[in-house]
Amino acid sequence: MGSVVLSLDAELAWGFHDRETIPADRVATARESWLRLLELFDDYEVPATWAVVGHLLLDSCDGDHADHPAADDWFERDPGTWEGRDEQWYGSKLVDAIENADADHEVGCHTFSHVEMRSVSREIASAEMRECVERSEERGLSVDSVVFPRNYVGHRDVLAAYGVKCYRGTQPRRWYDRGVLGSAAKLLGWPSKAVSPTLVTPEEDEYGLVDVPASLYLFCFEGRARAAAERVGDDPIVSMAKRGIDRASTEDGVFHMWLHPNNLTDERDFERMEAILEHLAAVRETTPLSVETMGSVAADIKDDEPLPREPIGPR
């Protein structure tokens, strides 16, 4: 019997601060979407792993990150204000909402300032994890799970040094994700009709971390392809998610869905999520299917005895 995992890249404006243009529609609705998703998860009693950018644990900041080894302009867009004034950059109240939800969510880590871990120095990676761990400890939280920004895996040894238990590994690519044929397949809605999502097998890596790979990005099928498919049938992502949930209810493995709160920008996006959660709840009522967080999956795999950890840099 398998299980289902949901993880979210919770980042607000930090997910785009290194890009030339910040998508106004996604950032403007991100806080509301975050809170509405929490309500949906409560309605269907579904726990999730919320991988939160560490800076969002703050309710204010002076904008001075002189102790951080990143380039001088890395924090250029940090307004150095407070949550009530610049709510796209601070998320303390949103993290409160996660902790106060009825569902037993996990607060994970999405680095401190949304760095691409495969392309930064070990010094920067260490500073990012150190900040996240310290800010989390101030709230009485532990950092057990990490989601790498843009899914670029890197510096796993640094995660291990800070006591992290698991991370979201890369989603296996399928033929319909590639090239002209894949684009045509998506336009016709083939993924939902012909392909079953992957059940992944979490495994402990050489650093003692548990890799919990992704199975399905819930907003990978958008734009013209989604519109065309919805004109002739159901939302292809809902169909694929239902198929993955059904597989997990009868087979071994983990069906790991993921998304960003800022993916939900209009009502049909919430309809997608509710359809998936409603199906998950219905299947769970009639089968022994479990819904887990990344941290609980790792706890099932790792030995109870923790490995010795040595944080890198000052604390």
Coordinates of C-alpha atoms in Angstrom, one line a residue:
M1 CA 0.0 0.0 0.0
G2 CA 1.3 3.4 -0.9
S3 CA 0.9 7.0 0.3
V4 CA 0.3 10.4 -1.0
V5 CA 2.5 13.5 -0.3
L6 CA 1.7 17.1 -1.1
S7 CA 4.5 19.7 -1.0
L8 CA 4.3 23.4 -1.7
D9 CA 7.0 26.0 -2.6
A10 CA 5.9 28.9 -0.5
E11 CA 7.8 31.9 -1.6
L12 CA 5.6 35.0 -2.3
A13 CA 7.8 37.6 -4.2
W14 CA 11.1 35.8 -3.2
G15 CA 10.5 33.3 -5.9
F16 CA 11.1 35.9 -8.5
H17 CA 13.3 38.5 -6.9
D18 CA 16.3 37.5 -9.1
R19 CA 14.3 37.8 -12.3
E20 CA 14.1 41.0 -14.4
T21 CA 10.4 41.1 -14.1
I22 CA 8.2 39.9 -11.2
P23 CA 4.9 38.4 -12.4
A24 CA 2.4 40.8 -10.9
D25 CA -0.6 38.5 -11.1
R26 CA 1.0 35.6 -9.3
V27 CA 2.5 37.7 -6.6
A28 CA -0.6 39.9 -6.0
T29 CA -2.8 36.8 -5.3
A30 CA -0.2 34.7 -3.5
R31 CA -1.2 35.5 0.1
E32 CA -4.9 34.9 -0.5
S33 CA -4.1 31.7 -2.4
W34 CA -1.9 30.5 0.5
L35 CA -4.8 31.0 3.0
R36 CA -7.4 29.5 0.7
L37 CA -5.3 26.4 0.2
L38 CA -5.0 26.1 4.0
E39 CA -8.8 26.2 4.2
L40 CA -9.1 23.5 1.5
F41 CA -6.6 21.3 3.3
D42 CA -8.5 21.6 6.5
D43 CA -11.8 20.9 4.7
Y44 CA -10.4 17.6 3.4
E45 CA -8.1 16.8 6.4
V46 CA -5.0 16.8 4.2
P47 CA -1.6 17.6 5.7
A48 CA 1.1 19.0 3.5
T49 CA 4.7 20.1 3.6
W50 CA 5.0 23.8 3.2
A51 CA 8.5 24.6 2.1
V52 CA 8.8 28.2 3.2
V53 CA 11.4 30.7 2.1
G54 CA 13.2 31.5 5.4
H55 CA 12.9 35.3 5.0
L56 CA 9.1 34.9 5.2
L57 CA 9.4 33.7 8.8
L58 CA 10.2 37.4 9.5
D59 CA 7.5 40.0 10.2
S60 CA 10.0 42.8 9.6
C61 CA 13.5 43.4 8.4
D62 CA 15.9 46.4 8.0
G63 CA 17.0 45.2 4.6
D64 CA 20.6 44.9 5.8
H65 CA 22.1 41.5 5.1
A66 CA 25.7 42.4 5.5
D67 CA 26.6 39.1 7.1
H68 CA 25.3 37.1 4.2
P69 CA 28.0 36.2 1.7
A70 CA 25.8 36.6 -1.4
A71 CA 26.6 39.3 -4.0
D72 CA 25.9 42.9 -3.0
D73 CA 22.8 43.2 -5.2
W74 CA 21.2 39.8 -4.1
F75 CA 18.9 41.5 -1.5
E76 CA 18.4 44.6 -3.6
R77 CA 14.6 44.1 -3.8
D78 CA 14.2 43.5 -0.1
P79 CA 12.2 46.6 1.0
G80 CA 13.6 46.6 4.6
T81 CA 10.1 47.3 6.0
W82 CA 7.5 45.1 7.7
E83 CA 4.7 42.7 6.9
G84 CA 1.8 45.2 7.1
R85 CA 3.5 47.5 4.6
D86 CA 5.1 45.1 2.1
E87 CA 3.2 41.8 2.5
Q88 CA 4.8 40.3 -0.6
W89 CA 8.2 40.1 1.2
Y90 CA 7.2 39.0 4.7
G91 CA 5.1 36.0 5.8
S92 CA 5.2 35.7 9.5
K93 CA 1.3 35.7 9.7
L94 CA 1.1 33.2 6.9
V95 CA 3.4 30.8 8.8
D96 CA 1.2 31.4 11.9
A97 CA -1.7 30.2 9.8
I98 CA 0.1 27.0 8.8
E99 CA 0.9 26.3 12.4
N100 CA -2.7 27.1 13.6
A101 CA -4.4 25.0 10.9
D102 CA -6.4 21.9 11.8
A103 CA -4.4 19.7 9.4
D104 CA -1.1 18.6 10.8
H105 CA 1.2 20.4 8.3
E106 CA 4.9 20.4 8.2
V107 CA 6.8 23.7 7.9
G108 CA 9.8 22.9 5.7
C109 CA 12.6 25.0 4.1
H110 CA 12.9 26.6 0.7
T111 CA 16.3 28.2 1.5
F112 CA 16.4 31.6 3.2
S113 CA 16.3 33.8 0.1
H114 CA 15.4 31.4 -2.8
V115 CA 18.9 30.7 -4.0
E116 CA 19.6 28.1 -6.7
M117 CA 21.7 25.7 -4.6
R118 CA 23.5 24.0 -7.5
S119 CA 25.0 27.2 -8.7
V120 CA 26.2 29.0 -5.5
S121 CA 29.2 28.5 -3.3
R122 CA 29.2 26.3 -0.2
E123 CA 29.6 29.4 1.9
I124 CA 26.3 30.9 0.5
A125 CA 24.6 27.5 0.8
S126 CA 25.7 27.3 4.5
A127 CA 24.5 30.8 5.2
E128 CA 21.1 30.1 3.7
M129 CA 20.6 27.0 5.8
R130 CA 22.0 28.6 8.9
E131 CA 19.5 31.5 8.6
C132 CA 16.6 29.1 8.0
V133 CA 17.5 26.9 11.0
E134 CA 17.9 29.8 13.3
R135 CA 14.7 31.5 12.3
S136 CA 12.8 28.3 12.6
E137 CA 14.3 27.5 16.0
E138 CA 13.0 31.0 17.2
R139 CA 9.5 29.7 16.4
G140 CA 10.1 26.3 18.0
L141 CA 10.3 24.6 14.7
S142 CA 12.9 22.2 13.3
V143 CA 14.0 22.1 9.7
D144 CA 13.4 18.5 8.6
S145 CA 12.5 18.9 4.9
V146 CA 14.0 21.0 2.2
V147 CA 12.6 21.8 -1.3
F148 CA 15.3 23.2 -3.6
P149 CA 14.4 26.4 -5.4
R150 CA 13.6 25.6 -9.1
N151 CA 14.3 22.0 -8.2
Y152 CA 18.1 22.5 -8.6
V153 CA 19.6 20.0 -6.1
G154 CA 22.9 21.0 -4.6
H155 CA 25.0 21.1 -1.5
R156 CA 23.3 18.1 0.1
D157 CA 26.2 17.8 2.5
V158 CA 25.3 21.2 3.9
L159 CA 21.7 20.1 4.5
A160 CA 23.0 17.1 6.4
A161 CA 25.3 19.3 8.5
Y162 CA 22.3 21.2 9.7
G163 CA 20.3 18.1 10.6
V164 CA 17.9 18.1 7.6
K165 CA 16.2 14.7 7.2
C166 CA 14.9 14.8 3.6
Y167 CA 14.6 16.8 0.4
R168 CA 12.3 16.7 -2.7
G169 CA 14.2 15.1 -5.5
T170 CA 13.8 15.8 -9.2
Q171 CA 10.6 14.6 -10.9
P172 CA 11.3 11.9 -13.5
R173 CA 10.8 13.3 -17.0
R174 CA 8.4 11.7 -19.4
W175 CA 8.3 11.7 -23.2
Y176 CA 5.4 14.2 -23.2
D177 CA 7.6 16.7 -21.4
R178 CA 10.1 16.9 -24.3
G179 CA 10.3 18.3 -27.8
V180 CA 7.7 18.9 -30.5
L181 CA 6.0 15.6 -30.0
G182 CA 5.6 16.3 -26.3
S183 CA 4.1 19.7 -27.1
A184 CA 1.6 18.2 -29.5
A185 CA 0.7 15.6 -27.0
K186 CA 0.0 18.2 -24.3
L187 CA -2.1 20.2 -26.7
L188 CA -4.3 17.2 -27.3
G189 CA -4.5 16.3 -23.7
W190 CA -2.8 13.0 -24.1
P191 CA -1.0 12.8 -20.7
S192 CA -4.3 12.4 -18.9
K193 CA -5.5 9.7 -21.3
A194 CA -2.5 7.6 -21.9
V195 CA 0.0 8.0 -19.1
S196 CA -0.1 7.1 -15.5
P197 CA 1.9 9.3 -13.1
T198 CA 4.9 7.8 -11.4
L199 CA 4.9 6.4 -7.9
V200 CA 8.3 7.2 -6.5
T201 CA 10.4 5.2 -4.0
P202 CA 12.1 7.4 -1.4
E203 CA 15.6 6.3 -0.6
E204 CA 18.4 7.4 1.7
D205 CA 21.4 8.9 -0.1
E206 CA 25.1 9.0 0.7
Y207 CA 24.7 11.9 3.1
G208 CA 22.0 10.2 5.2
L209 CA 19.2 12.3 3.7
V210 CA 16.1 10.8 2.3
D211 CA 15.3 11.7 -1.3
V212 CA 11.5 12.0 -1.7
P213 CA 11.3 12.6 -5.5
A214 CA 8.3 14.4 -7.0
S215 CA 5.7 12.6 -9.1
L216 CA 3.6 15.4 -10.6
Y217 CA 3.7 19.2 -10.8
L218 CA 0.1 20.2 -10.5
F219 CA 0.5 23.3 -12.7
C220 CA 2.7 21.8 -15.5
F221 CA -0.2 21.9 -18.1
E222 CA -1.3 25.5 -18.6
G223 CA -1.9 28.1 -21.3
R224 CA -3.3 27.0 -24.7
A225 CA -2.8 23.3 -24.0
R226 CA -5.0 23.4 -20.9
A227 CA -7.7 25.5 -22.5
A228 CA -7.9 23.2 -25.5
A229 CA -8.0 20.1 -23.4
E230 CA -10.7 21.6 -21.1
R231 CA -12.9 22.4 -24.1
V232 CA -13.2 18.8 -25.0
G233 CA -13.0 17.1 -21.6
D234 CA -11.9 17.2 -18.0
D235 CA -8.9 19.1 -16.7
P236 CA -6.0 16.8 -17.7
I237 CA -4.1 17.5 -14.5
V238 CA -7.1 16.5 -12.3
S239 CA -7.3 13.2 -14.4
M240 CA -3.6 12.5 -13.9
A241 CA -3.7 13.3 -10.2
K242 CA -6.7 11.0 -9.7
R243 CA -4.9 8.2 -11.5
G244 CA -1.8 8.7 -9.3
I245 CA -4.0 8.6 -6.2
D246 CA -5.7 5.5 -7.3
R247 CA -2.3 3.8 -8.0
A248 CA -1.1 4.7 -4.6
S249 CA -4.2 3.1 -3.0
T250 CA -3.3 -0.3 -4.6
E251 CA 0.5 -0.3 -5.1
D252 CA 3.6 0.3 -3.1
G253 CA 5.3 3.7 -3.5
V254 CA 4.6 7.4 -3.0
F255 CA 2.6 9.7 -5.2
H256 CA 4.2 13.1 -4.6
M257 CA 2.3 16.1 -5.9
W258 CA 3.7 19.6 -5.7
L259 CA 2.8 23.2 -6.5
H260 CA 3.3 26.9 -5.5
P261 CA 0.5 28.8 -3.8
N262 CA 1.2 31.5 -6.4
N263 CA 0.1 29.1 -9.1
L264 CA -3.5 29.7 -8.1
T265 CA -4.5 33.0 -9.8
D266 CA -8.1 32.4 -10.7
E267 CA -11.1 30.3 -9.7
R268 CA -10.5 27.4 -12.0
D269 CA -7.2 26.8 -10.3
F270 CA -9.0 26.3 -7.0
E271 CA -11.5 24.1 -8.7
R272 CA -8.6 21.9 -9.8
M273 CA -7.2 21.7 -6.3
E274 CA -10.6 20.9 -4.8
A275 CA -11.3 18.2 -7.3
I276 CA -8.0 16.5 -6.5
L277 CA -8.5 16.8 -2.7
E278 CA -12.1 15.6 -2.9
H279 CA -10.9 12.5 -4.8
L280 CA -8.1 11.9 -2.3
A281 CA -10.5 12.1 0.6
A282 CA -12.9 9.7 -1.1
V283 CA -10.3 7.1 -1.8
R284 CA -8.9 7.4 1.7
E285 CA -12.3 6.6 3.2
T286 CA -12.5 3.3 1.4
T287 CA -8.8 2.1 1.4
P288 CA -5.8 2.2 3.8
L289 CA -4.2 5.0 1.7
S290 CA -2.2 7.3 3.9
V291 CA -1.5 11.0 3.4
E292 CA 1.9 12.0 4.7
T293 CA 4.3 14.9 4.9
M294 CA 7.9 14.7 3.5
G295 CA 9.2 14.6 7.1
S296 CA 6.9 11.6 8.1
V297 CA 8.0 9.7 5.0
A298 CA 11.7 10.3 5.9
A299 CA 10.9 9.2 9.5
D300 CA 9.6 5.9 8.2
I301 CA 12.8 5.2 6.3
K302 CA 15.6 6.6 8.5
D303 CA 16.9 5.0 11.5
D304 CA 15.7 6.6 14.7
E305 CA 19.3 7.3 15.8
P306 CA 20.3 10.6 14.2
L307 CA 23.7 10.9 12.6
P308 CA 26.1 13.4 14.2
R309 CA 25.7 16.9 12.7
E310 CA 28.1 19.8 12.6
P311 CA 26.6 23.1 11.5
I312 CA 28.8 25.1 9.2
G313 CA 29.8 28.6 10.2
P314 CA 28.8 30.8 13.2
R315 CA 25.5 30.2 15.0

